[in-house]
CSV table of C-alpha atoms and ligand atoms in Angstrom, one decimal:
chain,number,residue,atom,x,y,z
A,1,MET,CA,-141.8,-112.3,-31.2
A,2,GLN,CA,-140.3,-115.7,-31.9
A,3,PRO,CA,-136.8,-115.6,-33.4
A,4,GLY,CA,-137.0,-116.2,-37.1
A,5,SER,CA,-140.7,-115.6,-37.3
A,6,ALA,CA,-142.1,-112.9,-39.7
A,7,ALA,CA,-142.5,-109.4,-38.4
A,8,ILE,CA,-145.6,-109.0,-40.5
A,9,LEU,CA,-147.7,-111.8,-42.0
A,10,THR,CA,-151.0,-111.2,-43.8
A,11,GLN,CA,-153.3,-113.7,-45.3
A,12,ASP,CA,-155.9,-112.7,-47.9
A,13,LEU,CA,-156.3,-109.3,-46.1
A,14,VAL,CA,-159.3,-107.3,-47.4
A,15,LYS,CA,-160.8,-103.9,-46.6
A,16,ARG,CA,-164.1,-102.8,-48.1
A,17,PHE,CA,-165.7,-99.4,-47.7
A,18,GLY,CA,-169.3,-100.1,-48.7
A,19,SER,CA,-169.1,-101.6,-52.2
A,20,PHE,CA,-165.6,-100.2,-52.8
A,21,THR,CA,-162.7,-102.6,-52.1
A,22,ALA,CA,-159.6,-100.6,-51.0
A,23,VAL,CA,-157.4,-103.6,-50.1
A,24,ASP,CA,-158.1,-106.7,-52.1
A,25,GLY,CA,-156.7,-109.9,-50.8
A,26,VAL,CA,-153.1,-109.0,-49.7
A,27,ASN,CA,-150.6,-111.8,-48.8
A,28,LEU,CA,-147.4,-110.5,-47.3
A,29,GLU,CA,-144.5,-111.8,-45.3
A,30,VAL,CA,-142.1,-109.2,-44.0
A,31,ARG,CA,-139.0,-110.5,-42.3
A,32,ARG,CA,-137.6,-109.3,-39.0
A,33,GLY,CA,-135.0,-106.5,-39.5
A,34,GLU,CA,-136.1,-105.8,-43.0
A,35,VAL,CA,-137.0,-102.4,-44.5
A,36,PHE,CA,-140.1,-103.3,-46.5
A,37,GLY,CA,-141.6,-100.8,-48.9
A,38,LEU,CA,-145.2,-100.5,-50.1
A,39,LEU,CA,-145.0,-98.6,-53.3
A,40,GLY,CA,-148.0,-97.5,-55.3
A,41,PRO,CA,-149.9,-94.5,-56.7
A,42,ASN,CA,-152.2,-92.4,-54.7
A,43,GLY,CA,-155.4,-94.3,-53.9
A,44,ALA,CA,-153.7,-97.7,-54.3
A,45,GLY,CA,-154.8,-98.7,-50.8
A,46,LYS,CA,-151.4,-98.4,-49.0
A,47,THR,CA,-152.7,-96.3,-46.1
A,48,THR,CA,-155.7,-98.5,-45.6
A,49,LEU,CA,-153.4,-101.6,-45.5
A,50,VAL,CA,-151.2,-99.9,-42.9
A,51,ARG,CA,-154.2,-98.8,-40.9
A,52,MET,CA,-155.2,-102.4,-40.6
A,53,LEU,CA,-151.7,-103.6,-39.7
A,54,THR,CA,-151.5,-100.9,-37.0
A,55,THR,CA,-154.9,-101.9,-35.5
A,56,LEU,CA,-156.6,-98.6,-36.4
A,57,LEU,CA,-159.0,-100.2,-38.9
A,58,PRO,CA,-160.6,-103.7,-38.6
A,59,PRO,CA,-160.1,-105.9,-41.6
A,60,THR,CA,-163.2,-106.9,-43.6
A,61,ALA,CA,-161.7,-110.3,-44.2
A,62,GLY,CA,-158.5,-112.2,-43.9
A,63,ASN,CA,-156.0,-111.8,-41.1
A,64,ALA,CA,-152.8,-110.1,-40.2
A,65,ILE,CA,-150.1,-110.9,-37.6
A,66,VAL,CA,-147.8,-108.1,-36.6
A,67,ALA,CA,-144.9,-108.6,-34.2
A,68,GLY,CA,-146.3,-112.1,-33.4
A,69,HIS,CA,-149.9,-111.1,-32.6
A,70,ASP,CA,-153.1,-111.1,-34.5
A,71,VAL,CA,-154.2,-107.5,-35.1
A,72,ALA,CA,-157.9,-108.2,-34.8
A,73,ARG,CA,-157.7,-110.5,-31.7
A,74,HIS,CA,-154.9,-108.8,-29.7
A,75,PRO,CA,-154.7,-105.2,-30.9
A,76,ARG,CA,-153.4,-104.0,-27.5
A,77,ARG,CA,-150.4,-106.3,-27.7
A,78,VAL,CA,-149.7,-105.3,-31.2
A,79,ARG,CA,-149.8,-101.6,-30.3
A,80,GLN,CA,-147.3,-102.1,-27.5
A,81,LEU,CA,-144.8,-103.6,-30.1
A,82,ILE,CA,-145.2,-101.2,-33.0
A,83,GLY,CA,-144.4,-97.5,-33.7
A,84,VAL,CA,-146.6,-95.6,-36.1
A,85,ILE,CA,-145.8,-92.5,-38.0
A,86,PRO,CA,-148.9,-91.6,-39.9
A,87,GLN,CA,-149.1,-89.8,-43.2
A,88,ALA,CA,-150.4,-86.5,-41.8
A,89,MET,CA,-148.1,-84.7,-39.3
A,90,THR,CA,-149.5,-85.4,-35.8
A,91,SER,CA,-147.1,-83.7,-33.4
A,92,ASP,CA,-148.6,-81.1,-31.2
A,93,LEU,CA,-147.6,-77.6,-32.3
A,94,ASP,CA,-148.4,-76.1,-28.9
A,95,LEU,CA,-145.9,-78.3,-27.1
A,96,THR,CA,-142.1,-78.5,-27.3
A,97,GLY,CA,-140.4,-81.3,-29.1
A,98,TRP,CA,-139.3,-82.8,-25.9
A,99,GLU,CA,-142.9,-82.7,-24.4
A,100,ASN,CA,-144.4,-84.3,-27.5
A,101,VAL,CA,-142.1,-87.3,-27.1
A,102,ASP,CA,-142.5,-87.3,-23.3
A,103,ILE,CA,-146.3,-87.6,-23.4
A,104,TYR,CA,-146.0,-90.6,-25.7
A,105,GLY,CA,-143.5,-92.2,-23.5
A,106,GLU,CA,-145.9,-91.7,-20.6
A,107,PHE,CA,-148.8,-93.3,-22.6
A,108,TYR,CA,-146.6,-96.4,-22.9
A,109,GLY,CA,-146.0,-96.4,-19.2
A,110,ILE,CA,-142.3,-95.8,-19.4
A,111,ARG,CA,-141.0,-94.4,-16.1
A,112,ARG,CA,-139.9,-90.8,-15.9
A,113,ARG,CA,-136.2,-91.4,-15.5
A,114,GLU,CA,-136.0,-94.0,-18.3
A,115,ARG,CA,-138.2,-91.8,-20.5
A,116,HIS,CA,-135.9,-88.8,-20.1
A,117,ARG,CA,-132.9,-90.9,-20.9
A,118,ARG,CA,-134.5,-92.2,-24.1
A,119,ILE,CA,-135.8,-88.8,-25.2
A,120,GLU,CA,-132.3,-87.3,-24.9
A,121,ARG,CA,-130.9,-90.2,-27.0
A,122,LEU,CA,-133.7,-90.0,-29.6
A,123,LEU,CA,-133.6,-86.2,-30.0
A,124,LYS,CA,-129.9,-86.5,-30.5
A,125,MET,CA,-130.3,-89.2,-33.1
A,126,VAL,CA,-132.8,-87.2,-35.1
A,127,GLY,CA,-130.6,-84.1,-34.8
A,128,LEU,CA,-133.0,-82.1,-32.6
A,129,SER,CA,-131.0,-81.9,-29.3
A,130,GLU,CA,-130.6,-78.1,-29.6
A,131,ARG,CA,-134.2,-77.5,-30.5
A,132,GLY,CA,-135.8,-79.9,-28.1
A,133,HIS,CA,-137.2,-77.3,-25.8
A,134,ASP,CA,-138.6,-75.0,-28.5
A,135,LEU,CA,-142.3,-75.2,-29.5
A,136,VAL,CA,-143.0,-77.5,-32.4
A,137,ALA,CA,-144.8,-74.5,-34.0
A,138,THR,CA,-141.3,-73.1,-34.7
A,139,TYR,CA,-140.1,-76.2,-36.5
A,140,SER,CA,-139.8,-76.8,-40.2
A,141,GLY,CA,-141.7,-79.6,-41.8
A,142,GLY,CA,-138.6,-81.7,-41.9
A,143,MET,CA,-137.8,-81.1,-38.2
A,144,ARG,CA,-141.4,-82.1,-37.3
A,145,ARG,CA,-141.1,-85.3,-39.3
A,146,ARG,CA,-137.9,-86.2,-37.6
A,147,LEU,CA,-139.4,-85.4,-34.2
A,148,GLU,CA,-142.3,-87.8,-35.1
A,149,ILE,CA,-139.9,-90.5,-35.9
A,150,ALA,CA,-138.2,-90.0,-32.5
A,151,ARG,CA,-141.7,-90.1,-30.9
A,152,GLY,CA,-142.5,-93.3,-32.8
A,153,LEU,CA,-139.4,-95.0,-31.3
A,154,VAL,CA,-139.8,-94.0,-27.7
A,155,HIS,CA,-141.2,-97.3,-26.5
A,156,SER,CA,-138.5,-99.3,-28.5
A,157,PRO,CA,-141.0,-100.9,-30.9
A,158,GLU,CA,-140.1,-104.0,-32.8
A,159,VAL,CA,-141.8,-102.8,-36.0
A,160,LEU,CA,-142.0,-99.2,-37.2
A,161,PHE,CA,-144.6,-98.1,-39.7
A,162,LEU,CA,-144.0,-95.0,-41.7
A,163,ASP,CA,-146.7,-93.8,-44.1
A,164,GLU,CA,-145.3,-91.4,-46.8
A,165,PRO,CA,-142.6,-90.1,-44.4
A,166,THR,CA,-141.3,-87.5,-46.8
A,167,ILE,CA,-144.5,-86.3,-48.5
A,168,GLY,CA,-144.6,-82.5,-48.8
A,169,LEU,CA,-141.0,-82.0,-47.6
A,170,ASP,CA,-138.4,-80.0,-49.5
A,171,PRO,CA,-135.5,-81.9,-51.0
A,172,GLN,CA,-133.1,-81.2,-48.2
A,173,SER,CA,-135.5,-82.3,-45.5
A,174,ARG,CA,-136.3,-85.5,-47.5
A,175,ARG,CA,-132.6,-86.2,-47.6
A,176,ALA,CA,-132.4,-85.7,-43.8
A,177,VAL,CA,-135.2,-88.2,-43.2
A,178,TRP,CA,-133.6,-90.7,-45.6
A,179,ASP,CA,-130.3,-90.4,-43.8
A,180,LEU,CA,-132.1,-91.0,-40.5
A,181,LEU,CA,-133.9,-94.1,-41.7
A,182,GLU,CA,-130.7,-95.4,-43.2
A,183,GLN,CA,-129.0,-95.0,-39.9
A,184,LEU,CA,-131.9,-96.7,-38.1
A,185,ARG,CA,-131.6,-99.6,-40.5
A,186,LYS,CA,-127.9,-100.0,-39.9
A,187,GLU,CA,-127.8,-99.5,-36.2
A,188,SER,CA,-130.9,-101.3,-34.9
A,189,GLU,CA,-132.7,-104.6,-35.3
A,190,ILE,CA,-136.0,-102.8,-36.0
A,191,THR,CA,-138.3,-103.9,-38.8
A,192,ILE,CA,-139.5,-101.0,-40.9
A,193,SER,CA,-142.6,-100.9,-43.1
A,194,LEU,CA,-142.5,-97.9,-45.3
A,195,THR,CA,-145.2,-96.6,-47.5
A,196,THR,CA,-144.4,-94.3,-50.4
A,197,HIS,CA,-145.4,-93.3,-53.9
A,198,TYR,CA,-141.9,-92.0,-54.6
A,199,MET,CA,-139.9,-94.6,-56.6
A,200,ASP,CA,-136.5,-93.1,-55.6
A,201,GLU,CA,-137.4,-93.3,-52.0
A,202,ALA,CA,-138.5,-97.0,-52.2
A,203,GLU,CA,-135.5,-97.9,-54.2
A,204,MET,CA,-133.0,-96.1,-52.0
A,205,LEU,CA,-134.3,-97.3,-48.6
A,206,CYS,CA,-136.0,-100.7,-49.0
A,207,ASP,CA,-134.6,-104.2,-49.0
A,208,ARG,CA,-137.8,-105.4,-50.7
A,209,ILE,CA,-140.7,-103.7,-52.2
A,210,ALA,CA,-144.3,-104.7,-52.9
A,211,ILE,CA,-145.8,-102.7,-55.7
A,212,VAL,CA,-149.4,-102.0,-54.9
A,213,ASP,CA,-152.1,-101.1,-57.3
A,214,ARG,CA,-155.9,-100.9,-56.8
A,215,GLY,CA,-155.6,-102.8,-53.5
A,216,LYS,CA,-153.5,-105.7,-54.8
A,217,ILE,CA,-149.9,-106.5,-54.7
A,218,ILE,CA,-148.9,-106.8,-58.4
A,219,ALA,CA,-145.1,-107.5,-57.9
A,220,LEU,CA,-142.8,-108.1,-55.0
A,221,GLY,CA,-139.0,-108.4,-54.7
A,222,THR,CA,-135.8,-106.5,-54.2
A,223,PRO,CA,-135.5,-103.4,-56.4
A,224,SER,CA,-133.2,-105.3,-58.7
A,225,GLU,CA,-135.4,-108.4,-58.8
A,226,LEU,CA,-138.4,-106.1,-59.7
A,227,LYS,CA,-136.4,-104.5,-62.5
A,228,SER,CA,-135.3,-107.8,-63.9
A,229,LEU,CA,-139.0,-108.8,-64.3
A,230,VAL,CA,-139.1,-106.4,-67.1
A,231,LYS,CA,-137.7,-107.7,-70.4
A,232,GLY,CA,-135.0,-105.4,-71.5
A,233,SER,CA,-133.8,-103.7,-68.4
A,234,ASP,CA,-132.1,-100.8,-70.2
A,235,ARG,CA,-133.8,-98.1,-72.1
A,236,ILE,CA,-132.2,-96.4,-75.1
A,237,GLU,CA,-133.5,-93.0,-76.3
A,238,LEU,CA,-132.5,-92.0,-79.8
A,239,GLU,CA,-133.0,-89.1,-82.0
A,240,VAL,CA,-132.7,-90.1,-85.7
A,241,GLU,CA,-133.0,-88.7,-89.2
A,242,GLY,CA,-134.0,-90.7,-92.3
A,243,ASP,CA,-136.7,-93.2,-93.0
A,244,ILE,CA,-138.2,-93.6,-89.6
A,245,GLU,CA,-140.4,-96.5,-90.5
A,246,ARG,CA,-137.5,-98.4,-91.8
A,247,ILE,CA,-135.3,-97.5,-88.8
A,248,MET,CA,-138.1,-98.7,-86.5
A,249,ALA,CA,-138.3,-102.0,-88.4
A,250,THR,CA,-134.5,-102.5,-88.2
A,251,LEU,CA,-134.4,-101.8,-84.5
A,252,GLY,CA,-137.5,-104.0,-84.0
A,253,ALA,CA,-135.8,-107.0,-85.7
A,254,ALA,CA,-132.4,-106.6,-83.9
A,255,PRO,CA,-131.6,-109.3,-81.4
A,256,GLY,CA,-131.4,-108.0,-77.8
A,257,LEU,CA,-133.7,-105.1,-78.5
A,258,HIS,CA,-137.4,-105.0,-77.6
A,259,ASP,CA,-140.4,-102.6,-77.8
A,260,ALA,CA,-139.1,-100.0,-80.3
A,261,LYS,CA,-141.4,-97.0,-80.0
A,262,ARG,CA,-141.8,-93.6,-81.5
A,263,GLU,CA,-141.9,-90.7,-79.1
A,264,GLY,CA,-143.6,-87.9,-81.0
A,265,GLU,CA,-143.0,-86.7,-84.5
A,266,ASN,CA,-139.4,-85.4,-84.6
A,267,GLY,CA,-137.4,-88.6,-85.0
A,268,ARG,CA,-137.4,-89.5,-81.3
A,269,LEU,CA,-137.5,-93.2,-80.5
A,270,THR,CA,-137.1,-95.4,-77.5
A,271,VAL,CA,-136.1,-99.0,-77.4
A,272,ARG,CA,-135.6,-101.5,-74.6
A,273,ALA,CA,-132.3,-103.5,-74.5
A,274,ASP,CA,-131.0,-106.3,-72.4
A,275,ASP,CA,-127.4,-105.0,-72.5
A,276,GLY,CA,-127.7,-101.4,-73.8
A,277,ALA,CA,-124.0,-100.4,-73.5
A,278,HIS,CA,-122.9,-103.1,-75.8
A,279,LEU,CA,-125.7,-102.7,-78.3
A,280,ILE,CA,-125.2,-98.9,-78.9
A,281,PRO,CA,-122.4,-99.2,-81.5
A,282,ARG,CA,-124.4,-101.8,-83.4
A,283,ILE,CA,-127.6,-99.6,-83.3
A,284,ILE,CA,-125.6,-96.7,-84.8
A,285,SER,CA,-124.1,-98.8,-87.6
A,286,ASP,CA,-127.4,-100.5,-88.3
A,287,VAL,CA,-129.2,-97.2,-88.7
A,288,GLU,CA,-126.4,-95.9,-91.0
A,289,ALA,CA,-126.5,-99.0,-93.1
A,290,ILE,CA,-130.0,-98.0,-94.2
A,291,HIS,CA,-128.9,-94.4,-94.8
A,292,GLY,CA,-130.2,-93.1,-91.6
A,293,HIS,CA,-128.4,-90.9,-89.1
A,294,VAL,CA,-128.3,-91.1,-85.3
A,295,LYS,CA,-128.2,-87.5,-84.0
A,296,SER,CA,-128.2,-88.4,-80.3
A,297,ILE,CA,-128.3,-91.6,-78.2
A,298,ASN,CA,-128.9,-91.9,-74.5
A,299,LEU,CA,-128.8,-95.0,-72.3
A,300,GLN,CA,-130.9,-95.4,-69.1
A,301,ARG,CA,-131.4,-98.2,-66.6
A,302,ILE,CA,-135.1,-98.8,-66.2
A,303,SER,CA,-136.7,-97.5,-63.1
A,304,LEU,CA,-139.4,-99.0,-60.8
A,305,GLU,CA,-141.7,-96.7,-62.8
A,306,ASP,CA,-141.1,-98.9,-65.8
A,307,VAL,CA,-141.9,-102.0,-63.7
A,308,PHE,CA,-145.2,-100.4,-62.7
A,309,ILE,CA,-146.0,-99.6,-66.3
A,310,GLU,CA,-145.1,-103.2,-67.4
A,311,PHE,CA,-147.6,-104.6,-64.9
A,312,THR,CA,-150.4,-102.1,-65.2
A,313,GLY,CA,-150.0,-100.4,-68.5
A,314,ARG,CA,-150.3,-97.1,-66.6
A,315,SER,CA,-147.8,-94.7,-65.1
A,316,LEU,CA,-147.2,-94.5,-61.4
A,317,ARG,CA,-147.4,-90.7,-61.5
A,318,ASP,CA,-150.4,-90.1,-63.6
A,319,GLU,CA,-152.9,-92.2,-61.8
A,320,PRO,CA,-155.9,-89.9,-60.9
A,321,ALA,CA,-156.6,-90.4,-57.2
A,322,ARG,CA,-160.0,-90.6,-55.5
A,323,LYS,CA,-160.0,-87.6,-53.3
A,324,VAL,CA,-158.9,-88.2,-49.7
A,325,SER,CA,-158.6,-85.5,-47.2
A,326,PHE,CA,-156.9,-85.7,-43.9
A,327,LEU,CA,-158.1,-84.7,-40.4
A,328,VAL,CA,-155.3,-82.7,-39.0
A,329,GLY,CA,-153.9,-84.4,-36.0
A,330,ALA,CA,-155.5,-87.7,-36.5
A,331,GLY,CA,-153.8,-88.8,-39.7
A,332,MET,CA,-157.1,-90.4,-40.7
A,333,PRO,CA,-158.2,-90.5,-44.3
A,334,GLN,CA,-161.8,-89.4,-44.9
A,335,GLN,CA,-163.8,-89.9,-48.0
A,336,ARG,CA,-164.9,-86.7,-49.7
B,1,LIG,N1,-162.5,-94.3,-44.7
B,1,LIG,C1,-162.7,-94.4,-46.0
B,1,LIG,N2,-163.9,-94.5,-46.5
B,1,LIG,C2,-164.1,-94.7,-47.8
B,1,LIG,N3,-163.1,-94.9,-48.7
B,1,LIG,C3,-161.9,-94.8,-48.3
B,1,LIG,C4,-161.6,-94.6,-46.9
B,1,LIG,N4,-160.3,-94.6,-46.7
B,1,LIG,C5,-159.7,-94.7,-47.9
B,1,LIG,N5,-160.7,-94.9,-48.9
B,1,LIG,C6,-160.5,-95.1,-50.3
B,1,LIG,O1,-159.7,-96.3,-50.4
B,1,LIG,C7,-158.8,-96.1,-51.5
B,1,LIG,C8,-157.4,-96.3,-51.0
B,1,LIG,O2,-157.0,-95.2,-50.2
B,1,LIG,P1,-155.7,-95.1,-49.4
B,1,LIG,O3,-155.5,-96.4,-48.6
B,1,LIG,O4,-155.6,-93.9,-48.6
B,1,LIG,O5,-154.6,-95.1,-50.6
B,1,LIG,P2,-153.1,-94.7,-50.6
B,1,LIG,O6,-152.6,-94.6,-49.2
B,1,LIG,O7,-152.4,-95.8,-51.4
B,1,LIG,O8,-153.0,-93.4,-51.4
B,1,LIG,C9,-159.0,-94.7,-52.0
B,1,LIG,O9,-159.8,-94.8,-53.2
B,1,LIG,C10,-159.7,-94.0,-50.9
B,1,LIG,O10,-160.5,-93.0,-51.4
B,2,LIG,MG1,-151.7,-93.0,-48.3
């Protein structure tokens, strides 16, 4: 890859399955060394996009350059330079952790001695040195995931693709995978493309995030840039007593506050604020000035969820997904 060139560059990338458009004209530029997140609800088209970038699926239109090579014209070269950790667990249960990585290393033509040196280092990095010679069947989900990350790194790729790396893991294992990715980002030059539908994961790990919905990128930036796209980056939750309509009108007219909303029938309201901490005392006195009473007040910084709602009018969590099942071992989505 040329120094300074993008690790991933796509132009109007499209994937259609029959009449259904899963990826709808994606333009992306991921810089070298960056941890780049694709965040979106189930069915948004993230896996399909990654499958094109990793040469597993030919694009319907547009093009993509990964690690300096066109995915459609030079898939073999791209494959040499990328590591792929698909959404479904793909390590072989009947082999040991060591053997799983060793076979991969052999595929990539790494000589035995060098391979063994790397496997030792990688198993250590992912915290599996002690368990390397146990069958993967005896591993927990988190250990398997960590092994697969080690396997994805055995040929020292320039770009690592991880699709939903912590899906289905318990909180402790998620944390271990996050720590591992954090370490990788600090200690290596590798570019990481990470797909997730977890906002906390994207926010914690990624330098920049593209929010994907229905095959399109609807917003792109650092987590804080994305949040600042939403007017009123703080959310204030209130529980009030008194004339609710009048309180709503007062809050609605106050400078620095936006989007006052009722949340149910029992005096719960939310309002967006540009600088919530400084507006809280004024909110309380404004409500009292019209003979209302603030029973409780709570300030929250908006989340990427709010950014998603701002752009789509829907929640990231509640999007009903078209059903996709996974072939065990292949990590390949199949339409049901
Ligand atoms: N091989 C396929 N054939 C037909 N439709 C597919 C196929 N793969 C994915 N899709 C559809 O494309 C859409 C995007 O799927 P996917 O890329 O897996 O989304 P995500 O990874 O964001 O959850 C979904 O509606 C899914 O059903
Ligand atoms: Mg997916």
